[in-house]
Structure formats: structure tokens, C-alpha cells
PDB file of C-alpha atoms and ligand atoms in Angstrom:
ATOM      1  CA  UNK A   1     103.886  44.926 126.576  1.00 70.00           C
ATOM      2  CA  UNK A   2     105.239  43.847 123.201  1.00 79.00           C
ATOM      3  CA  UNK A   3     106.684  46.495 121.038  1.00 76.00           C
ATOM      4  CA  UNK A   4     105.155  46.716 117.619  1.00 77.00           C
ATOM      5  CA  UNK A   5     108.314  45.874 115.935  1.00 83.00           C
ATOM      6  CA  UNK A   6     108.485  42.605 118.042  1.00 94.00           C
ATOM      7  CA  UNK A   7     104.769  41.718 117.710  1.00 96.00           C
ATOM      8  CA  UNK A   8     105.206  38.682 115.578  1.00 95.00           C
ATOM      9  CA  UNK A   9     101.857  37.017 116.501  1.00 95.00           C
ATOM     10  CA  UNK A  10      99.927  40.326 116.210  1.00 96.00           C
ATOM     11  CA  UNK A  11     101.383  41.027 112.867  1.00 95.00           C
ATOM     12  CA  UNK A  12     100.560  37.738 111.583  1.00 95.00           C
ATOM     13  CA  UNK A  13      96.936  37.959 112.450  1.00 96.00           C
ATOM     14  CA  UNK A  14      96.809  41.552 111.275  1.00 97.00           C
ATOM     15  CA  UNK A  15      98.177  40.362 107.843  1.00 96.00           C
ATOM     16  CA  UNK A  16      95.522  37.609 107.641  1.00 97.00           C
ATOM     17  CA  UNK A  17      92.800  40.130 108.389  1.00 98.00           C
ATOM     18  CA  UNK A  18      94.182  42.278 105.509  1.00 97.00           C
ATOM     19  CA  UNK A  19      93.665  39.336 103.111  1.00 96.00           C
ATOM     20  CA  UNK A  20      97.201  37.716 103.046  1.00 93.00           C
ATOM     21  CA  UNK A  21      97.022  34.003 103.039  1.00 90.00           C
ATOM     22  CA  UNK A  22      99.242  30.885 103.126  1.00 84.00           C
ATOM     23  CA  UNK A  23     101.522  31.506 106.101  1.00 82.00           C
ATOM     24  CA  UNK A  24     101.592  30.661 109.693  1.00 83.00           C
ATOM     25  CA  UNK A  25     103.919  31.675 112.627  1.00 84.00           C
ATOM     26  CA  UNK A  26     107.043  29.729 113.634  1.00 94.00           C
ATOM     27  CA  UNK A  27     107.453  28.867 117.261  1.00 97.00           C
ATOM     28  CA  UNK A  28     111.057  28.613 118.266  1.00 98.00           C
ATOM     29  CA  UNK A  29     111.998  26.903 121.485  1.00 98.00           C
ATOM     30  CA  UNK A  30     115.272  27.566 123.481  1.00 98.00           C
ATOM     31  CA  UNK A  31     116.641  24.123 122.615  1.00 98.00           C
ATOM     32  CA  UNK A  32     116.464  25.252 118.898  1.00 98.00           C
ATOM     33  CA  UNK A  33     113.350  23.037 118.267  1.00 98.00           C
ATOM     34  CA  UNK A  34     111.033  24.809 115.819  1.00 97.00           C
ATOM     35  CA  UNK A  35     107.311  24.206 115.049  1.00 95.00           C
ATOM     36  CA  UNK A  36     104.824  25.724 112.656  1.00 91.00           C
ATOM     37  CA  UNK A  37     101.483  26.716 114.104  1.00 83.00           C
ATOM     38  CA  UNK A  38      98.168  25.628 112.583  1.00 79.00           C
ATOM     39  CA  UNK A  39      97.849  29.048 111.072  1.00 85.00           C
ATOM     40  CA  UNK A  40      95.890  32.205 111.777  1.00 94.00           C
ATOM     41  CA  UNK A  41      92.577  30.820 110.399  1.00 94.00           C
ATOM     42  CA  UNK A  42      91.694  29.216 113.706  1.00 94.00           C
ATOM     43  CA  UNK A  43      91.854  32.497 115.547  1.00 96.00           C
ATOM     44  CA  UNK A  44      89.203  33.963 113.224  1.00 97.00           C
ATOM     45  CA  UNK A  45      86.894  31.039 113.230  1.00 97.00           C
ATOM     46  CA  UNK A  46      83.097  31.687 113.642  1.00 97.00           C
ATOM     47  CA  UNK A  47      81.412  29.838 116.412  1.00 98.00           C
ATOM     48  CA  UNK A  48      79.877  27.232 114.110  1.00 98.00           C
ATOM     49  CA  UNK A  49      83.364  26.142 113.096  1.00 98.00           C
ATOM     50  CA  UNK A  50      84.820  25.891 116.592  1.00 98.00           C
ATOM     51  CA  UNK A  51      86.118  22.571 117.998  1.00 98.00           C
ATOM     52  CA  UNK A  52      83.100  20.985 119.683  1.00 98.00           C
ATOM     53  CA  UNK A  53      84.902  20.995 123.074  1.00 98.00           C
ATOM     54  CA  UNK A  54      85.502  24.853 122.838  1.00 98.00           C
ATOM     55  CA  UNK A  55      81.778  25.194 122.192  1.00 98.00           C
ATOM     56  CA  UNK A  56      80.852  22.981 125.205  1.00 98.00           C
ATOM     57  CA  UNK A  57      83.273  25.061 127.334  1.00 98.00           C
ATOM     58  CA  UNK A  58      81.232  28.179 126.518  1.00 98.00           C
ATOM     59  CA  UNK A  59      78.156  26.538 128.334  1.00 98.00           C
ATOM     60  CA  UNK A  60      80.227  26.935 131.541  1.00 98.00           C
ATOM     61  CA  UNK A  61      80.343  30.715 131.265  1.00 98.00           C
ATOM     62  CA  UNK A  62      78.742  32.307 134.435  1.00 98.00           C
ATOM     63  CA  UNK A  63      77.094  35.682 135.138  1.00 98.00           C
ATOM     64  CA  UNK A  64      77.175  38.511 132.699  1.00 98.00           C
ATOM     65  CA  UNK A  65      80.667  39.987 132.965  1.00 98.00           C
ATOM     66  CA  UNK A  66      83.506  38.090 131.209  1.00 98.00           C
ATOM     67  CA  UNK A  67      87.237  38.840 130.830  1.00 98.00           C
ATOM     68  CA  UNK A  68      88.940  37.148 127.912  1.00 99.00           C
ATOM     69  CA  UNK A  69      92.620  36.829 128.650  1.00 99.00           C
ATOM     70  CA  UNK A  70      94.907  36.685 125.581  1.00 98.00           C
ATOM     71  CA  UNK A  71      91.955  37.477 123.252  1.00 98.00           C
ATOM     72  CA  UNK A  72      94.007  37.237 119.970  1.00 98.00           C
ATOM     73  CA  UNK A  73      91.779  38.038 116.966  1.00 98.00           C
ATOM     74  CA  UNK A  74      88.750  38.165 119.293  1.00 98.00           C
ATOM     75  CA  UNK A  75      86.769  35.134 118.234  1.00 98.00           C
ATOM     76  CA  UNK A  76      85.675  34.420 121.878  1.00 98.00           C
ATOM     77  CA  UNK A  77      84.899  38.043 122.561  1.00 98.00           C
ATOM     78  CA  UNK A  78      82.732  38.343 119.554  1.00 98.00           C
ATOM     79  CA  UNK A  79      80.819  35.250 120.328  1.00 98.00           C
ATOM     80  CA  UNK A  80      80.174  36.349 123.872  1.00 98.00           C
ATOM     81  CA  UNK A  81      79.172  39.817 122.745  1.00 98.00           C
ATOM     82  CA  UNK A  82      76.683  38.363 120.378  1.00 98.00           C
ATOM     83  CA  UNK A  83      75.115  36.338 123.201  1.00 98.00           C
ATOM     84  CA  UNK A  84      74.742  39.570 125.171  1.00 98.00           C
ATOM     85  CA  UNK A  85      77.517  39.317 127.693  1.00 98.00           C
ATOM     86  CA  UNK A  86      79.708  42.300 128.769  1.00 98.00           C
ATOM     87  CA  UNK A  87      83.046  41.126 127.577  1.00 98.00           C
ATOM     88  CA  UNK A  88      86.436  42.762 127.931  1.00 98.00           C
ATOM     89  CA  UNK A  89      89.314  41.268 125.949  1.00 98.00           C
ATOM     90  CA  UNK A  90      92.949  41.888 127.049  1.00 98.00           C
ATOM     91  CA  UNK A  91      96.196  40.960 125.273  1.00 98.00           C
ATOM     92  CA  UNK A  92      99.777  42.223 125.383  1.00 97.00           C
ATOM     93  CA  UNK A  93     100.022  42.429 121.527  1.00 97.00           C
ATOM     94  CA  UNK A  94      99.169  45.876 120.051  1.00 97.00           C
ATOM     95  CA  UNK A  95      98.346  44.372 116.561  1.00 97.00           C
ATOM     96  CA  UNK A  96      96.027  41.656 118.346  1.00 98.00           C
ATOM     97  CA  UNK A  97      94.097  44.619 119.940  1.00 98.00           C
ATOM     98  CA  UNK A  98      93.883  46.482 116.654  1.00 98.00           C
ATOM     99  CA  UNK A  99      92.664  43.199 114.978  1.00 98.00           C
ATOM    100  CA  UNK A 100      89.979  42.691 117.617  1.00 98.00           C
ATOM    101  CA  UNK A 101      88.740  46.199 117.352  1.00 98.00           C
ATOM    102  CA  UNK A 102      88.622  46.006 113.488  1.00 98.00           C
ATOM    103  CA  UNK A 103      86.726  42.622 113.885  1.00 98.00           C
ATOM    104  CA  UNK A 104      84.063  44.381 115.979  1.00 98.00           C
ATOM    105  CA  UNK A 105      85.070  43.699 119.597  1.00 98.00           C
ATOM    106  CA  UNK A 106      83.696  46.626 121.578  1.00 98.00           C
ATOM    107  CA  UNK A 107      86.055  46.518 124.550  1.00 98.00           C
ATOM    108  CA  UNK A 108      89.652  45.266 123.753  1.00 98.00           C
ATOM    109  CA  UNK A 109      92.463  46.588 125.877  1.00 98.00           C
ATOM    110  CA  UNK A 110      96.308  46.402 125.629  1.00 98.00           C
ATOM    111  CA  UNK A 111      97.035  44.705 129.050  1.00 98.00           C
ATOM    112  CA  UNK A 112      99.408  41.928 129.674  1.00 98.00           C
ATOM    113  CA  UNK A 113      98.210  39.133 131.970  1.00 98.00           C
ATOM    114  CA  UNK A 114     100.930  40.234 134.458  1.00 98.00           C
ATOM    115  CA  UNK A 115      99.039  43.496 135.034  1.00 98.00           C
ATOM    116  CA  UNK A 116      95.485  42.181 135.657  1.00 98.00           C
ATOM    117  CA  UNK A 117      95.780  43.256 139.273  1.00 97.00           C
ATOM    118  CA  UNK A 118      95.130  46.834 137.910  1.00 98.00           C
ATOM    119  CA  UNK A 119      91.607  45.918 136.987  1.00 98.00           C
ATOM    120  CA  UNK A 120      89.017  46.699 139.747  1.00 98.00           C
ATOM    121  CA  UNK A 121      88.080  43.868 142.169  1.00 98.00           C
ATOM    122  CA  UNK A 122      84.976  41.928 141.850  1.00 98.00           C
ATOM    123  CA  UNK A 123      84.355  43.183 138.180  1.00 98.00           C
ATOM    124  CA  UNK A 124      84.077  39.759 136.461  1.00 98.00           C
ATOM    125  CA  UNK A 125      82.086  36.515 136.824  1.00 98.00           C
ATOM    126  CA  UNK A 126      83.958  34.632 134.220  1.00 98.00           C
ATOM    127  CA  UNK A 127      87.642  34.533 133.101  1.00 99.00           C
ATOM    128  CA  UNK A 128      88.159  32.646 129.924  1.00 98.00           C
ATOM    129  CA  UNK A 129      91.516  31.459 128.571  1.00 99.00           C
ATOM    130  CA  UNK A 130      90.910  29.484 125.406  1.00 98.00           C
ATOM    131  CA  UNK A 131      93.557  28.670 122.754  1.00 97.00           C
ATOM    132  CA  UNK A 132      95.811  27.088 125.277  1.00 97.00           C
ATOM    133  CA  UNK A 133      96.098  30.268 127.305  1.00 98.00           C
ATOM    134  CA  UNK A 134      96.676  28.514 130.668  1.00 98.00           C
ATOM    135  CA  UNK A 135     100.134  28.767 129.021  1.00 98.00           C
ATOM    136  CA  UNK A 136     100.219  32.465 129.717  1.00 98.00           C
ATOM    137  CA  UNK A 137     100.707  31.733 133.371  1.00 98.00           C
ATOM    138  CA  UNK A 138     104.288  31.053 132.447  1.00 98.00           C
ATOM    139  CA  UNK A 139     105.565  29.107 135.545  1.00 98.00           C
ATOM    140  CA  UNK A 140     104.485  27.570 138.780  1.00 98.00           C
ATOM    141  CA  UNK A 141     104.896  30.555 141.051  1.00 98.00           C
ATOM    142  CA  UNK A 142     103.525  33.132 138.550  1.00 98.00           C
ATOM    143  CA  UNK A 143     100.440  30.921 137.931  1.00 98.00           C
ATOM    144  CA  UNK A 144      99.665  30.796 141.696  1.00 98.00           C
ATOM    145  CA  UNK A 145     100.160  34.663 142.073  1.00 98.00           C
ATOM    146  CA  UNK A 146      97.893  35.305 139.004  1.00 98.00           C
ATOM    147  CA  UNK A 147      95.327  32.961 140.188  1.00 98.00           C
ATOM    148  CA  UNK A 148      95.043  34.814 143.524  1.00 98.00           C
ATOM    149  CA  UNK A 149      94.664  38.099 141.581  1.00 98.00           C
ATOM    150  CA  UNK A 150      91.902  36.491 139.572  1.00 98.00           C
ATOM    151  CA  UNK A 151      90.235  35.439 142.769  1.00 98.00           C
ATOM    152  CA  UNK A 152      90.070  39.126 143.757  1.00 98.00           C
ATOM    153  CA  UNK A 153      88.863  40.174 140.307  1.00 98.00           C
ATOM    154  CA  UNK A 154      85.826  37.852 140.288  1.00 98.00           C
ATOM    155  CA  UNK A 155      82.521  37.605 142.049  1.00 98.00           C
ATOM    156  CA  UNK A 156      81.707  34.877 144.555  1.00 97.00           C
ATOM    157  CA  UNK A 157      80.408  32.501 141.932  1.00 97.00           C
ATOM    158  CA  UNK A 158      83.430  33.266 139.601  1.00 98.00           C
ATOM    159  CA  UNK A 159      84.710  30.815 137.185  1.00 98.00           C
ATOM    160  CA  UNK A 160      87.936  30.320 135.142  1.00 99.00           C
ATOM    161  CA  UNK A 161      87.695  28.308 131.864  1.00 99.00           C
ATOM    162  CA  UNK A 162      91.240  27.531 130.807  1.00 99.00           C
ATOM    163  CA  UNK A 163      92.756  25.388 128.187  1.00 98.00           C
ATOM    164  CA  UNK A 164      96.071  23.616 128.543  1.00 98.00           C
ATOM    165  CA  UNK A 165      98.028  20.810 126.721  1.00 98.00           C
ATOM    166  CA  UNK A 166      99.454  17.811 128.500  1.00 98.00           C
ATOM    167  CA  UNK A 167     103.173  17.972 127.733  1.00 98.00           C
ATOM    168  CA  UNK A 168     103.729  14.260 128.360  1.00 98.00           C
ATOM    169  CA  UNK A 169     101.113  13.210 125.705  1.00 98.00           C
ATOM    170  CA  UNK A 170     103.583  13.231 122.883  1.00 97.00           C
ATOM    171  CA  UNK A 171     105.688  10.724 120.877  1.00 96.00           C
ATOM    172  CA  UNK A 172     108.318  13.342 120.006  1.00 97.00           C
ATOM    173  CA  UNK A 173     111.688  12.562 121.377  1.00 98.00           C
ATOM    174  CA  UNK A 174     112.924  16.143 121.344  1.00 98.00           C
ATOM    175  CA  UNK A 175     110.116  16.977 123.787  1.00 98.00           C
ATOM    176  CA  UNK A 176     111.232  14.364 126.345  1.00 98.00           C
ATOM    177  CA  UNK A 177     114.733  15.555 126.246  1.00 98.00           C
ATOM    178  CA  UNK A 178     113.456  19.076 126.745  1.00 98.00           C
ATOM    179  CA  UNK A 179     111.457  17.889 129.751  1.00 98.00           C
ATOM    180  CA  UNK A 180     114.743  16.518 131.204  1.00 98.00           C
ATOM    181  CA  UNK A 181     116.617  19.673 130.383  1.00 98.00           C
ATOM    182  CA  UNK A 182     113.943  21.692 132.261  1.00 98.00           C
ATOM    183  CA  UNK A 183     114.161  19.403 135.318  1.00 98.00           C
ATOM    184  CA  UNK A 184     118.049  19.992 135.380  1.00 98.00           C
ATOM    185  CA  UNK A 185     117.302  23.735 135.190  1.00 98.00           C
ATOM    186  CA  UNK A 186     114.669  23.447 138.073  1.00 98.00           C
ATOM    187  CA  UNK A 187     111.816  24.337 135.752  1.00 98.00           C
ATOM    188  CA  UNK A 188     108.554  22.469 135.369  1.00 98.00           C
ATOM    189  CA  UNK A 189     109.043  19.944 132.453  1.00 98.00           C
ATOM    190  CA  UNK A 190     106.390  21.728 130.315  1.00 98.00           C
ATOM    191  CA  UNK A 191     107.662  25.343 131.064  1.00 98.00           C
ATOM    192  CA  UNK A 192     108.661  26.139 127.511  1.00 98.00           C
ATOM    193  CA  UNK A 193     110.892  29.059 126.757  1.00 98.00           C
ATOM    194  CA  UNK A 194     109.732  30.153 123.366  1.00 98.00           C
ATOM    195  CA  UNK A 195     109.520  33.046 120.855  1.00 97.00           C
ATOM    196  CA  UNK A 196     107.227  33.583 117.920  1.00 96.00           C
ATOM    197  CA  UNK A 197     108.529  34.396 114.528  1.00 95.00           C
ATOM    198  CA  UNK A 198     106.612  35.812 111.520  1.00 93.00           C
ATOM    199  CA  UNK A 199     108.401  36.832 108.449  1.00 91.00           C
ATOM    200  CA  UNK A 200     111.164  39.231 109.449  1.00 92.00           C
ATOM    201  CA  UNK A 201     109.614  40.035 112.898  1.00 94.00           C
ATOM    202  CA  UNK A 202     111.076  38.208 115.865  1.00 96.00           C
ATOM    203  CA  UNK A 203     109.209  38.210 119.146  1.00 96.00           C
ATOM    204  CA  UNK A 204     110.679  38.358 122.699  1.00 97.00           C
ATOM    205  CA  UNK A 205     111.488  35.178 124.541  1.00 98.00           C
ATOM    206  CA  UNK A 206     108.875  34.307 127.050  1.00 98.00           C
ATOM    207  CA  UNK A 207     107.746  31.328 129.330  1.00 98.00           C
ATOM    208  CA  UNK A 208     104.756  29.418 128.300  1.00 98.00           C
ATOM    209  CA  UNK A 209     103.485  26.591 130.744  1.00 98.00           C
ATOM    210  CA  UNK A 210     102.101  23.329 129.534  1.00 98.00           C
ATOM    211  CA  UNK A 211     100.769  21.120 132.298  1.00 98.00           C
ATOM    212  CA  UNK A 212      99.151  17.700 132.930  1.00 98.00           C
ATOM    213  CA  UNK A 213      95.983  17.577 134.991  1.00 98.00           C
ATOM    214  CA  UNK A 214      97.815  16.576 138.087  1.00 98.00           C
ATOM    215  CA  UNK A 215     100.143  19.568 137.646  1.00 98.00           C
ATOM    216  CA  UNK A 216      97.382  21.843 137.205  1.00 98.00           C
ATOM    217  CA  UNK A 217      95.760  20.607 140.410  1.00 98.00           C
ATOM    218  CA  UNK A 218      99.008  21.335 142.297  1.00 98.00           C
ATOM    219  CA  UNK A 219      99.152  24.755 140.875  1.00 98.00           C
ATOM    220  CA  UNK A 220      95.582  25.647 141.733  1.00 98.00           C
ATOM    221  CA  UNK A 221      95.535  24.130 145.213  1.00 98.00           C
ATOM    222  CA  UNK A 222      95.515  26.755 148.027  1.00 98.00           C
ATOM    223  CA  UNK A 223      94.935  29.724 145.611  1.00 98.00           C
ATOM    224  CA  UNK A 224      91.202  29.851 146.467  1.00 98.00           C
ATOM    225  CA  UNK A 225      90.214  27.836 143.379  1.00 98.00           C
ATOM    226  CA  UNK A 226      89.338  24.196 142.624  1.00 98.00           C
ATOM    227  CA  UNK A 227      89.143  22.274 139.360  1.00 98.00           C
ATOM    228  CA  UNK A 228      85.559  20.853 139.157  1.00 98.00           C
ATOM    229  CA  UNK A 229      85.409  19.497 135.521  1.00 98.00           C
ATOM    230  CA  UNK A 230      87.854  18.661 132.701  1.00 98.00           C
ATOM    231  CA  UNK A 231      86.673  18.651 129.105  1.00 98.00           C
ATOM    232  CA  UNK A 232      89.071  16.570 127.033  1.00 98.00           C
ATOM    233  CA  UNK A 233      89.722  17.100 123.397  1.00 97.00           C
ATOM    234  CA  UNK A 234      89.540  13.619 121.867  1.00 96.00           C
ATOM    235  CA  UNK A 235      92.635  12.337 120.080  1.00 94.00           C
ATOM    236  CA  UNK A 236      94.591  15.353 121.401  1.00 96.00           C
ATOM    237  CA  UNK A 237      96.768  16.277 124.415  1.00 98.00           C
ATOM    238  CA  UNK A 238      94.603  19.520 124.963  1.00 98.00           C
ATOM    239  CA  UNK A 239      91.866  19.836 127.619  1.00 98.00           C
ATOM    240  CA  UNK A 240      89.815  22.608 129.035  1.00 98.00           C
ATOM    241  CA  UNK A 241      89.572  22.892 132.789  1.00 99.00           C
ATOM    242  CA  UNK A 242      86.551  24.506 134.644  1.00 98.00           C
ATOM    243  CA  UNK A 243      87.910  26.043 137.793  1.00 98.00           C
ATOM    244  CA  UNK A 244      85.543  27.605 140.336  1.00 98.00           C
ATOM    245  CA  UNK A 245      85.914  29.282 143.747  1.00 98.00           C
ATOM    246  CA  UNK A 246      86.802  26.947 146.614  1.00 95.00           C
ATOM    247  CA  UNK A 247      84.435  28.585 149.126  1.00 77.00           C
TER     248      UNK A 247
HETATM  249  C1  SAM B   1      97.071  31.290 120.984  1.00 66.30           C
HETATM  250  S1  SAM B   1      96.567  32.926 120.961  1.00 66.30           S
HETATM  251  C2  SAM B   1      94.846  32.587 121.600  1.00 66.30           C
HETATM  252  C3  SAM B   1      93.899  33.646 121.157  1.00 66.30           C
HETATM  253  C4  SAM B   1      92.393  33.335 121.608  1.00 66.30           C
HETATM  254  N1  SAM B   1      92.275  33.130 123.021  1.00 66.30           N
HETATM  255  C5  SAM B   1      91.706  32.221 120.948  1.00 66.30           C
HETATM  256  O1  SAM B   1      91.366  31.212 121.453  1.00 66.30           O
HETATM  257  O2  SAM B   1      91.479  32.375 119.653  1.00 66.30           O
HETATM  258  C6  SAM B   1      97.316  33.613 122.403  1.00 66.30           C
HETATM  259  C7  SAM B   1      97.180  35.022 122.695  1.00 66.30           C
HETATM  260  O3  SAM B   1      97.822  35.450 123.905  1.00 66.30           O
HETATM  261  C8  SAM B   1      98.435  36.584 123.783  1.00 66.30           C
HETATM  262  N2  SAM B   1      99.432  36.780 124.828  1.00 66.30           N
HETATM  263  C9  SAM B   1     100.697  36.242 124.873  1.00 66.30           C
HETATM  264  N3  SAM B   1     101.328  36.540 125.991  1.00 66.30           N
HETATM  265  C10 SAM B   1     100.534  37.405 126.663  1.00 66.30           C
HETATM  266  C11 SAM B   1     100.502  38.040 127.913  1.00 66.30           C
HETATM  267  N4  SAM B   1     101.581  38.064 128.684  1.00 66.30           N
HETATM  268  N5  SAM B   1      99.499  38.794 128.300  1.00 66.30           N
HETATM  269  C12 SAM B   1      98.389  38.847 127.586  1.00 66.30           C
HETATM  270  N6  SAM B   1      98.278  38.206 126.433  1.00 66.30           N
HETATM  271  C13 SAM B   1      99.299  37.616 126.068  1.00 66.30           C
HETATM  272  C14 SAM B   1      98.993  36.694 122.292  1.00 66.30           C
HETATM  273  O4  SAM B   1      99.299  37.913 121.938  1.00 66.30           O
HETATM  274  C15 SAM B   1      97.855  35.969 121.724  1.00 66.30           C
HETATM  275  O5  SAM B   1      96.974  36.954 121.225  1.00 66.30           O
END
């Protein structure tokens, strides 16, 4: 769980919700590379303004009960709620949960992905991880462990809708050097060690996993799931995978 004084991402969206504008979070990587996010606006977007591929991904939602993992400011929860789904949003950021509740999400809970095993078995039909949230799986082994938990959590026709970014689709030299550094450290090339900064708030370091489609296949294999569809975001390294039970 993120301590409030370290909740950089949450405090950023909370500030945005409270009318502050003109800033975005800084993401710092453990090789000193820093990047600025696209800004908090995207986390608050109404469905009409979403990326077309995010909209298409919502057509893949199955059943009635949905778990939104890493729900952020609640844009996905709100859309599903309006469509009549029973949706639970979980996040490890106290300020993100506060933001979701203020935005009108009915069921938003402070729960890190690491603890999803505490949720009752067979309680969801769809697990959704948009906003690049496949990254929350962190590393190869953790991803496989959590995918097995997700298998238990979902019904026979369960589906996971998860977005990732192919780390190799880049022209930035620093990224290729980072992949090499990771290989030397016996980490997956796209296993980023990052922390988020917002104003004077500095988040904890955590692992965030970017994978190619082939790497995702290898992670998913043998966990009870299989990838059945990939929705590519044109002119981007991002894609959304539709992952169903391999019964
Ligand atoms: C990029 S935002 C995506 C938000 C939302 N899914 C969307 O598409 O708008 C990532 C979210 O994951 C949350 N997060 C980060 N680490 C997490 C963890 N270990 N468990 C649960 N949520 C986490 C962050 O607090 C943040 O709200």
C-alpha cells in the first residue's frame, strides 16, 4: 500500500480534480532517465474522448461482474457503471481511491494487485487493466503468479483485457541501453524500475513491466489463460490483449 506522503500519482490526480492545471507527473527510472507523463487529463477522459482502441476493447467485456485493476481516477469504472455492470475498482493509491469515490465510482477499494488473492473466488467475469496496466504485473514470475490468482477469481468464461507497450518499438538509444543493463541484471529487458514524482512528493521505487506480444505469450502460457486477440494502437507501441481461459 502506498503511504499518503509517498502517493505522488494519487496526489497528482487529486490536485487535478480540485481544479489545478498545467502539470504532469515525472517518471524517474533507475538509470536516471526521466520522462514526463501525458498529464492527468487522460485519466479523467469521458468515454467519447477515449482512444478508439480503448473503446473497442470495451466490447470485449464479458458477463456482468468486472474488476478494474489499477483504476486510477475511475474513468473505466464510471463507464462500466453507466452501462449497468457491477464494477469494483482497486488501486494501491489512497488518493486515487479518494478521487474515484469523489468522481462517483460506487465501489473503489484500496487494494494492491499483489493482494487480489484476498478477493473471493469466482467473483468476476472480466478483469480490466487499461492505461498500460499489464505493467503492474511487475516481473515475469510475479505476472504468472498473479495470472493464476486471476484464474481463480474469474468465472469459466472469464476474460482479462490488458494493455501493454512493446519496449522494443522505440528509437530512443537510452531505452536500448537500459534493455542491455536489464539483461546483465537477469531482468526482462522491459522490466523498468521506476518511481513517480509530483511536486515535492516522491513515490516508492517499483517494477513496471513492458512486454512485446511474444513475451506476453510466454508469460501467459501455462497459467490457464491464452491470448486470443490483440488490438493494436496505430502509430504507437501500445496494444491491448484479450486473454481468455484456456479450457
Ligand atoms: C496509469 S494509471 C491507469 C489508470 C486507469 N486504469 C486508466 O486507464 O485510466 C495506473 C494506476 O495503477 C495504480 N497502481 C500502481 N501500482 C499498483 C499496484 N501495485 N496495485 C494496484 N494499483 C496500482 C496507480 O496508483 C494508478 O492509479
